[in-house]
């Protein structure tokens, strides 16, 4: 293909067909009638020397060549759209922008349900992707622009980035349905005698075990799970107890019949929920809008809410 002869409008047609797998719906997406879409597809096929999309019982399916092209074409169009949005201002109601987020398991549990629900009416074209990167790569992803925002209790991002506090939380103990009488504060003896459920994503658990060990105590861990999502069902059917941030405990006990929570019989480090962003996006209108949406969510509403301003400014090495 001679790229100099390619009608770039045909890339929009390609994108619409790839996403919709239907000529009529694809036409509606780009504002073309069905005959015009068919004509555009014919031109695309001639320029690419490939059928690109073939009719099947399930719709217009891409050929292997079209599937190979799709990733590059869709990314290129997203970059162009984002560039124009940054230059002319950001309109969430009409934007088709996709944001990439770096989120701890804790922040996914709390933020995503409310955030997606908020977008449904105010920003229906906005999409989110939560990156699967491990936390040691968060800094590089923010610095090179592979991610728009990081949200969580992320100590590794405390320097070199703008940050905004969302809330401060403390750890509590959630007692499963089979544990003793509800509503009473758990004692240290009861805590040590209990069978524990541990969320490995919760780094405070490691600190708790170290502190208990220094005092000559040891917990019996009956089950370790990688994230918070399974906690309600497990606690509703067992006598296990789990140590989690209070805001998670509130959500768990809402969903787990019979589960209750109480203060711990010892002190634990506070959890600081923050969002972080790089200087490259500090004045970006779309990123500013996204940060405002997250700050306005009702997460941790009953906890100690912290200031809304970015603190501190980017460190000199990140400026």
CSV table of C-alpha atoms in Angstrom, one decimal:
chain,number,residue,atom,x,y,z
A,1,UNK,CA,0.0,0.0,0.0
A,2,UNK,CA,1.2,3.5,-0.8
A,3,UNK,CA,0.4,5.5,2.4
A,4,UNK,CA,0.6,8.8,0.5
A,5,UNK,CA,-2.5,7.7,-1.5
A,6,UNK,CA,-4.5,6.5,1.4
A,7,UNK,CA,-7.7,8.5,2.3
A,8,UNK,CA,-7.3,8.8,6.0
A,9,UNK,CA,-11.1,9.0,6.4
A,10,UNK,CA,-11.1,5.3,5.5
A,11,UNK,CA,-9.3,4.6,8.8
A,12,UNK,CA,-12.5,5.8,10.6
A,13,UNK,CA,-14.5,3.4,8.5
A,14,UNK,CA,-12.1,0.6,9.3
A,15,UNK,CA,-12.3,1.4,13.0
A,16,UNK,CA,-16.1,1.4,13.0
A,17,UNK,CA,-16.4,-1.9,11.1
A,18,UNK,CA,-13.8,-3.5,13.4
A,19,UNK,CA,-15.7,-2.4,16.5
A,20,UNK,CA,-19.3,-2.9,15.3
A,21,UNK,CA,-18.9,-5.9,13.0
A,22,UNK,CA,-22.0,-4.6,11.2
A,23,UNK,CA,-22.1,-2.3,8.2
A,24,UNK,CA,-25.3,-0.5,9.2
A,25,UNK,CA,-24.1,0.2,12.8
A,26,UNK,CA,-20.7,1.1,11.6
A,27,UNK,CA,-22.2,3.6,9.2
A,28,UNK,CA,-24.2,5.2,12.1
A,29,UNK,CA,-21.0,5.4,14.1
A,30,UNK,CA,-19.3,7.5,11.4
A,31,UNK,CA,-22.4,9.2,10.0
A,32,UNK,CA,-22.5,7.4,6.6
A,33,UNK,CA,-25.4,5.6,4.9
A,34,UNK,CA,-25.2,1.9,4.2
A,35,UNK,CA,-24.4,2.4,0.5
A,36,UNK,CA,-21.6,4.9,1.4
A,37,UNK,CA,-20.2,2.5,3.9
A,38,UNK,CA,-20.2,-0.3,1.3
A,39,UNK,CA,-18.4,2.0,-1.1
A,40,UNK,CA,-15.9,3.0,1.5
A,41,UNK,CA,-15.2,-0.7,2.3
A,42,UNK,CA,-14.7,-1.5,-1.4
A,43,UNK,CA,-12.1,1.3,-1.6
A,44,UNK,CA,-10.4,0.0,1.6
A,45,UNK,CA,-10.3,-3.5,0.1
A,46,UNK,CA,-8.7,-2.2,-3.1
A,47,UNK,CA,-6.1,-0.2,-1.3
A,48,UNK,CA,-5.2,-3.0,1.0
A,49,UNK,CA,-5.5,-5.8,-1.5
A,50,UNK,CA,-7.4,-7.8,1.1
A,51,UNK,CA,-11.1,-8.5,1.8
A,52,UNK,CA,-10.5,-7.1,5.3
A,53,UNK,CA,-14.1,-8.0,6.6
A,54,UNK,CA,-16.1,-11.0,5.5
A,55,UNK,CA,-19.7,-11.7,6.1
A,56,UNK,CA,-20.5,-14.6,8.6
A,57,UNK,CA,-23.5,-15.6,10.6
A,58,UNK,CA,-22.1,-13.6,13.5
A,59,UNK,CA,-21.6,-10.4,11.4
A,60,UNK,CA,-18.7,-8.9,9.5
A,61,UNK,CA,-15.6,-10.6,10.8
A,62,UNK,CA,-12.1,-9.3,10.2
A,63,UNK,CA,-9.6,-11.3,8.2
A,64,UNK,CA,-6.2,-12.1,9.7
A,65,UNK,CA,-4.7,-9.1,7.9
A,66,UNK,CA,-7.4,-6.8,9.3
A,67,UNK,CA,-6.8,-8.2,12.8
A,68,UNK,CA,-3.1,-7.4,12.4
A,69,UNK,CA,-3.8,-3.9,11.3
A,70,UNK,CA,-6.4,-3.2,14.0
A,71,UNK,CA,-4.1,-2.6,16.9
A,72,UNK,CA,-2.0,0.0,15.1
A,73,UNK,CA,-5.0,1.8,13.4
A,74,UNK,CA,-7.0,2.0,16.6
A,75,UNK,CA,-4.0,3.3,18.6
A,76,UNK,CA,-3.2,5.9,16.0
A,77,UNK,CA,-6.8,7.2,15.9
A,78,UNK,CA,-6.8,7.4,19.7
A,79,UNK,CA,-3.6,9.4,19.7
A,80,UNK,CA,-5.0,11.9,17.1
A,81,UNK,CA,-8.3,12.3,19.1
A,82,UNK,CA,-6.4,12.9,22.3
A,83,UNK,CA,-4.1,15.4,20.6
A,84,UNK,CA,-7.1,17.5,19.4
A,85,UNK,CA,-8.8,17.2,22.8
A,86,UNK,CA,-5.7,18.6,24.6
A,87,UNK,CA,-5.4,21.4,22.1
A,88,UNK,CA,-9.0,22.5,22.0
A,89,UNK,CA,-10.3,21.6,25.5
A,90,UNK,CA,-11.9,18.4,26.8
A,91,UNK,CA,-15.6,17.7,26.5
A,92,UNK,CA,-16.4,14.6,28.5
A,93,UNK,CA,-20.0,14.3,27.1
A,94,UNK,CA,-18.7,13.8,23.6
A,95,UNK,CA,-15.1,12.4,24.1
A,96,UNK,CA,-14.2,8.9,23.1
A,97,UNK,CA,-11.0,9.0,25.2
A,98,UNK,CA,-9.6,5.9,26.9
A,99,UNK,CA,-7.7,6.4,30.2
A,100,UNK,CA,-5.2,4.0,31.6
A,101,UNK,CA,-5.1,3.7,35.4
A,102,UNK,CA,-2.7,2.1,37.8
A,103,UNK,CA,-4.6,0.9,40.7
A,104,UNK,CA,-4.0,-1.2,43.8
A,105,UNK,CA,-6.5,-4.0,44.5
A,106,UNK,CA,-7.8,-1.9,47.3
A,107,UNK,CA,-8.5,1.1,45.1
A,108,UNK,CA,-10.1,-1.0,42.4
A,109,UNK,CA,-12.5,-2.4,45.0
A,110,UNK,CA,-13.5,1.1,46.1
A,111,UNK,CA,-13.2,3.3,43.1
A,112,UNK,CA,-14.2,1.4,39.9
A,113,UNK,CA,-17.9,0.6,40.6
A,114,UNK,CA,-18.7,4.2,41.5
A,115,UNK,CA,-16.5,5.7,38.7
A,116,UNK,CA,-18.0,3.6,35.9
A,117,UNK,CA,-21.5,4.4,37.2
A,118,UNK,CA,-20.8,8.1,37.1
A,119,UNK,CA,-19.5,7.9,33.5
A,120,UNK,CA,-22.7,6.3,32.3
A,121,UNK,CA,-24.6,9.5,32.1
A,122,UNK,CA,-22.0,12.3,32.1
A,123,UNK,CA,-19.3,10.7,29.9
A,124,UNK,CA,-20.8,7.7,28.0
A,125,UNK,CA,-17.9,7.6,25.4
A,126,UNK,CA,-15.1,7.5,28.0
A,127,UNK,CA,-13.5,4.1,28.6
A,128,UNK,CA,-11.1,2.9,31.3
A,129,UNK,CA,-8.3,0.3,31.3
A,130,UNK,CA,-6.7,-0.8,34.6
A,131,UNK,CA,-3.2,-1.8,33.8
A,132,UNK,CA,-1.9,-5.2,34.9
A,133,UNK,CA,1.6,-3.8,35.6
A,134,UNK,CA,3.2,-4.7,38.9
A,135,UNK,CA,3.7,-1.9,41.3
A,136,UNK,CA,7.5,-1.6,40.8
A,137,UNK,CA,6.7,-0.4,37.2
A,138,UNK,CA,4.2,2.3,38.2
A,139,UNK,CA,6.7,5.1,38.3
A,140,UNK,CA,8.1,4.4,34.8
A,141,UNK,CA,4.6,4.1,33.4
A,142,UNK,CA,3.5,7.5,34.7
A,143,UNK,CA,6.8,9.1,33.6
A,144,UNK,CA,6.7,7.8,30.0
A,145,UNK,CA,3.0,8.4,29.5
A,146,UNK,CA,1.8,4.8,29.4
A,147,UNK,CA,-0.6,5.5,32.3
A,148,UNK,CA,-2.7,8.6,33.1
A,149,UNK,CA,-3.1,8.2,36.8
A,150,UNK,CA,-2.3,6.0,39.8
A,151,UNK,CA,-4.7,5.5,42.7
A,152,UNK,CA,-4.0,3.7,46.0
A,153,UNK,CA,-1.9,3.5,49.1
A,154,UNK,CA,1.3,3.7,47.0
A,155,UNK,CA,4.3,4.6,49.1
A,156,UNK,CA,6.6,4.1,46.1
A,157,UNK,CA,5.1,7.2,44.4
A,158,UNK,CA,5.5,9.6,47.4
A,159,UNK,CA,8.3,11.6,45.6
A,160,UNK,CA,8.5,13.0,42.1
A,161,UNK,CA,4.7,13.3,41.4
A,162,UNK,CA,1.8,15.5,42.0
A,163,UNK,CA,-0.6,13.8,44.5
A,164,UNK,CA,-4.0,14.4,46.0
A,165,UNK,CA,-5.2,12.9,49.2
A,166,UNK,CA,-8.6,11.2,49.1
A,167,UNK,CA,-8.9,9.8,52.6
A,168,UNK,CA,-7.0,8.4,55.6
A,169,UNK,CA,-8.1,5.0,56.9
A,170,UNK,CA,-7.3,2.7,59.8
A,171,UNK,CA,-7.3,-1.1,59.9
A,172,UNK,CA,-10.1,-3.0,61.7
A,173,UNK,CA,-11.0,-6.7,62.2
A,174,UNK,CA,-13.9,-8.2,60.3
A,175,UNK,CA,-15.3,-11.3,62.0
A,176,UNK,CA,-17.0,-14.1,59.9
A,177,UNK,CA,-20.5,-15.2,60.4
A,178,UNK,CA,-19.4,-18.2,62.5
A,179,UNK,CA,-17.4,-16.2,65.0
A,180,UNK,CA,-18.6,-15.5,68.5
A,181,UNK,CA,-21.2,-12.9,69.6
A,182,UNK,CA,-21.5,-10.0,67.2
A,183,UNK,CA,-21.1,-6.4,68.2
A,184,UNK,CA,-18.4,-6.7,70.9
A,185,UNK,CA,-14.8,-5.4,70.5
A,186,UNK,CA,-12.4,-8.2,69.9
A,187,UNK,CA,-9.7,-8.8,72.6
A,188,UNK,CA,-6.1,-9.6,71.9
A,189,UNK,CA,-6.5,-13.1,73.2
A,190,UNK,CA,-9.5,-13.7,70.9
A,191,UNK,CA,-7.6,-12.2,68.0
A,192,UNK,CA,-4.6,-14.5,68.5
A,193,UNK,CA,-6.8,-17.6,69.1
A,194,UNK,CA,-8.8,-17.0,65.9
A,195,UNK,CA,-8.2,-18.5,62.5
A,196,UNK,CA,-7.2,-15.7,60.1
A,197,UNK,CA,-8.0,-14.9,56.5
A,198,UNK,CA,-5.2,-12.8,54.9
A,199,UNK,CA,-5.3,-10.7,51.8
A,200,UNK,CA,-1.8,-10.8,50.3
A,201,UNK,CA,-2.3,-7.5,48.5
A,202,UNK,CA,-2.7,-5.9,51.9
A,203,UNK,CA,0.9,-5.0,52.8
A,204,UNK,CA,-0.2,-3.9,56.3
A,205,UNK,CA,-0.7,-7.6,57.2
A,206,UNK,CA,3.0,-8.2,56.9
A,207,UNK,CA,3.7,-5.4,59.3
A,208,UNK,CA,1.1,-6.8,61.7
A,209,UNK,CA,2.7,-10.2,61.7
A,210,UNK,CA,6.2,-8.6,62.3
A,211,UNK,CA,4.8,-6.5,65.3
A,212,UNK,CA,3.1,-9.5,66.8
A,213,UNK,CA,6.2,-11.5,66.4
A,214,UNK,CA,8.3,-8.9,68.3
A,215,UNK,CA,5.8,-9.3,71.2
A,216,UNK,CA,6.2,-13.1,71.1
A,217,UNK,CA,2.7,-13.6,69.5
A,218,UNK,CA,1.7,-15.5,66.3
A,219,UNK,CA,-1.5,-15.7,64.3
A,220,UNK,CA,-2.9,-18.9,62.8
A,221,UNK,CA,-3.4,-18.1,59.1
A,222,UNK,CA,-6.0,-20.6,57.7
A,223,UNK,CA,-6.4,-19.0,54.2
A,224,UNK,CA,-4.5,-16.5,52.0
A,225,UNK,CA,-6.2,-14.9,49.0
A,226,UNK,CA,-4.8,-12.4,46.5
A,227,UNK,CA,-7.5,-9.8,46.7
A,228,UNK,CA,-10.5,-8.4,48.5
A,229,UNK,CA,-13.2,-9.5,46.1
A,230,UNK,CA,-13.9,-13.0,47.6
A,231,UNK,CA,-14.0,-11.8,51.2
A,232,UNK,CA,-17.8,-11.3,51.6
A,233,UNK,CA,-18.7,-14.9,50.5
A,234,UNK,CA,-16.0,-16.5,52.6
A,235,UNK,CA,-16.8,-14.5,55.7
A,236,UNK,CA,-20.5,-15.2,55.4
A,237,UNK,CA,-19.9,-18.9,55.6
A,238,UNK,CA,-17.0,-19.3,58.0
A,239,UNK,CA,-15.6,-18.3,61.4
A,240,UNK,CA,-12.5,-16.7,59.9
A,241,UNK,CA,-11.5,-13.2,60.7
A,242,UNK,CA,-9.6,-10.7,58.5
A,243,UNK,CA,-7.8,-7.5,59.1
A,244,UNK,CA,-8.6,-4.8,56.5
A,245,UNK,CA,-9.0,-1.0,56.2
A,246,UNK,CA,-12.2,0.2,57.7
A,247,UNK,CA,-13.7,1.3,54.4
A,248,UNK,CA,-13.3,-2.2,53.1
A,249,UNK,CA,-14.8,-3.6,56.3
A,250,UNK,CA,-17.9,-1.5,55.8
A,251,UNK,CA,-18.3,-2.8,52.2
A,252,UNK,CA,-17.7,-6.4,53.3
A,253,UNK,CA,-20.3,-6.3,56.1
A,254,UNK,CA,-22.9,-4.8,53.8
A,255,UNK,CA,-22.5,-7.8,51.5
A,256,UNK,CA,-21.6,-10.7,53.9
A,257,UNK,CA,-24.6,-11.8,56.0
A,258,UNK,CA,-23.8,-12.1,59.7
A,259,UNK,CA,-20.3,-10.6,59.4
A,260,UNK,CA,-19.4,-7.8,61.8
A,261,UNK,CA,-16.3,-5.7,62.4
A,262,UNK,CA,-14.6,-4.1,65.4
A,263,UNK,CA,-11.6,-2.0,66.3
A,264,UNK,CA,-8.3,-3.9,66.7
A,265,UNK,CA,-6.8,-4.5,70.1
A,266,UNK,CA,-3.6,-2.9,69.0
A,267,UNK,CA,-2.4,0.0,66.7
A,268,UNK,CA,-1.7,-0.3,63.0
A,269,UNK,CA,-0.3,2.1,60.4
A,270,UNK,CA,-2.8,4.3,58.7
A,271,UNK,CA,-3.7,3.7,55.1
A,272,UNK,CA,-3.4,6.9,52.9
A,273,UNK,CA,-5.5,6.7,49.8
A,274,UNK,CA,-4.2,9.1,47.2
A,275,UNK,CA,-4.1,9.7,43.4
A,276,UNK,CA,-0.8,10.5,41.7
A,277,UNK,CA,0.0,12.0,38.3
A,278,UNK,CA,3.1,13.2,36.4
A,279,UNK,CA,3.9,16.8,35.6
A,280,UNK,CA,3.2,16.1,31.9
A,281,UNK,CA,-0.5,15.7,32.7
A,282,UNK,CA,-0.8,18.4,35.4
A,283,UNK,CA,-2.4,20.9,33.1
A,284,UNK,CA,-4.0,18.4,30.7
A,285,UNK,CA,-7.8,19.2,30.7
A,286,UNK,CA,-8.8,15.5,30.3
A,287,UNK,CA,-6.6,14.3,33.1
A,288,UNK,CA,-7.7,17.2,35.4
A,289,UNK,CA,-11.3,16.2,34.7
A,290,UNK,CA,-10.6,12.5,35.6
A,291,UNK,CA,-8.9,13.5,38.8
A,292,UNK,CA,-11.9,15.6,39.8
A,293,UNK,CA,-14.3,12.7,39.1
A,294,UNK,CA,-12.3,10.4,41.4
A,295,UNK,CA,-11.9,13.1,44.2
A,296,UNK,CA,-15.7,13.6,44.1
A,297,UNK,CA,-16.6,10.0,44.7
A,298,UNK,CA,-18.2,9.1,48.0
A,299,UNK,CA,-15.5,6.7,49.1
A,300,UNK,CA,-14.4,6.8,52.7
A,301,UNK,CA,-17.2,9.4,53.3
A,302,UNK,CA,-17.5,8.4,57.0
A,303,UNK,CA,-13.7,8.5,57.4
A,304,UNK,CA,-11.3,11.3,57.8
A,305,UNK,CA,-11.4,13.2,54.4
A,306,UNK,CA,-8.2,15.1,53.6
A,307,UNK,CA,-7.5,18.2,51.6
A,308,UNK,CA,-8.4,18.5,47.9
A,309,UNK,CA,-5.3,20.3,46.7
A,310,UNK,CA,-2.3,18.5,45.2
A,311,UNK,CA,0.4,18.1,47.8
A,312,UNK,CA,3.3,18.5,47.4
A,313,UNK,CA,4.2,19.9,43.9
A,314,UNK,CA,6.4,17.7,41.8
A,315,UNK,CA,9.9,17.2,43.1
A,316,UNK,CA,12.7,19.0,41.1
A,317,UNK,CA,13.9,15.7,39.6
A,318,UNK,CA,10.4,15.2,38.0
A,319,UNK,CA,9.9,18.8,36.8
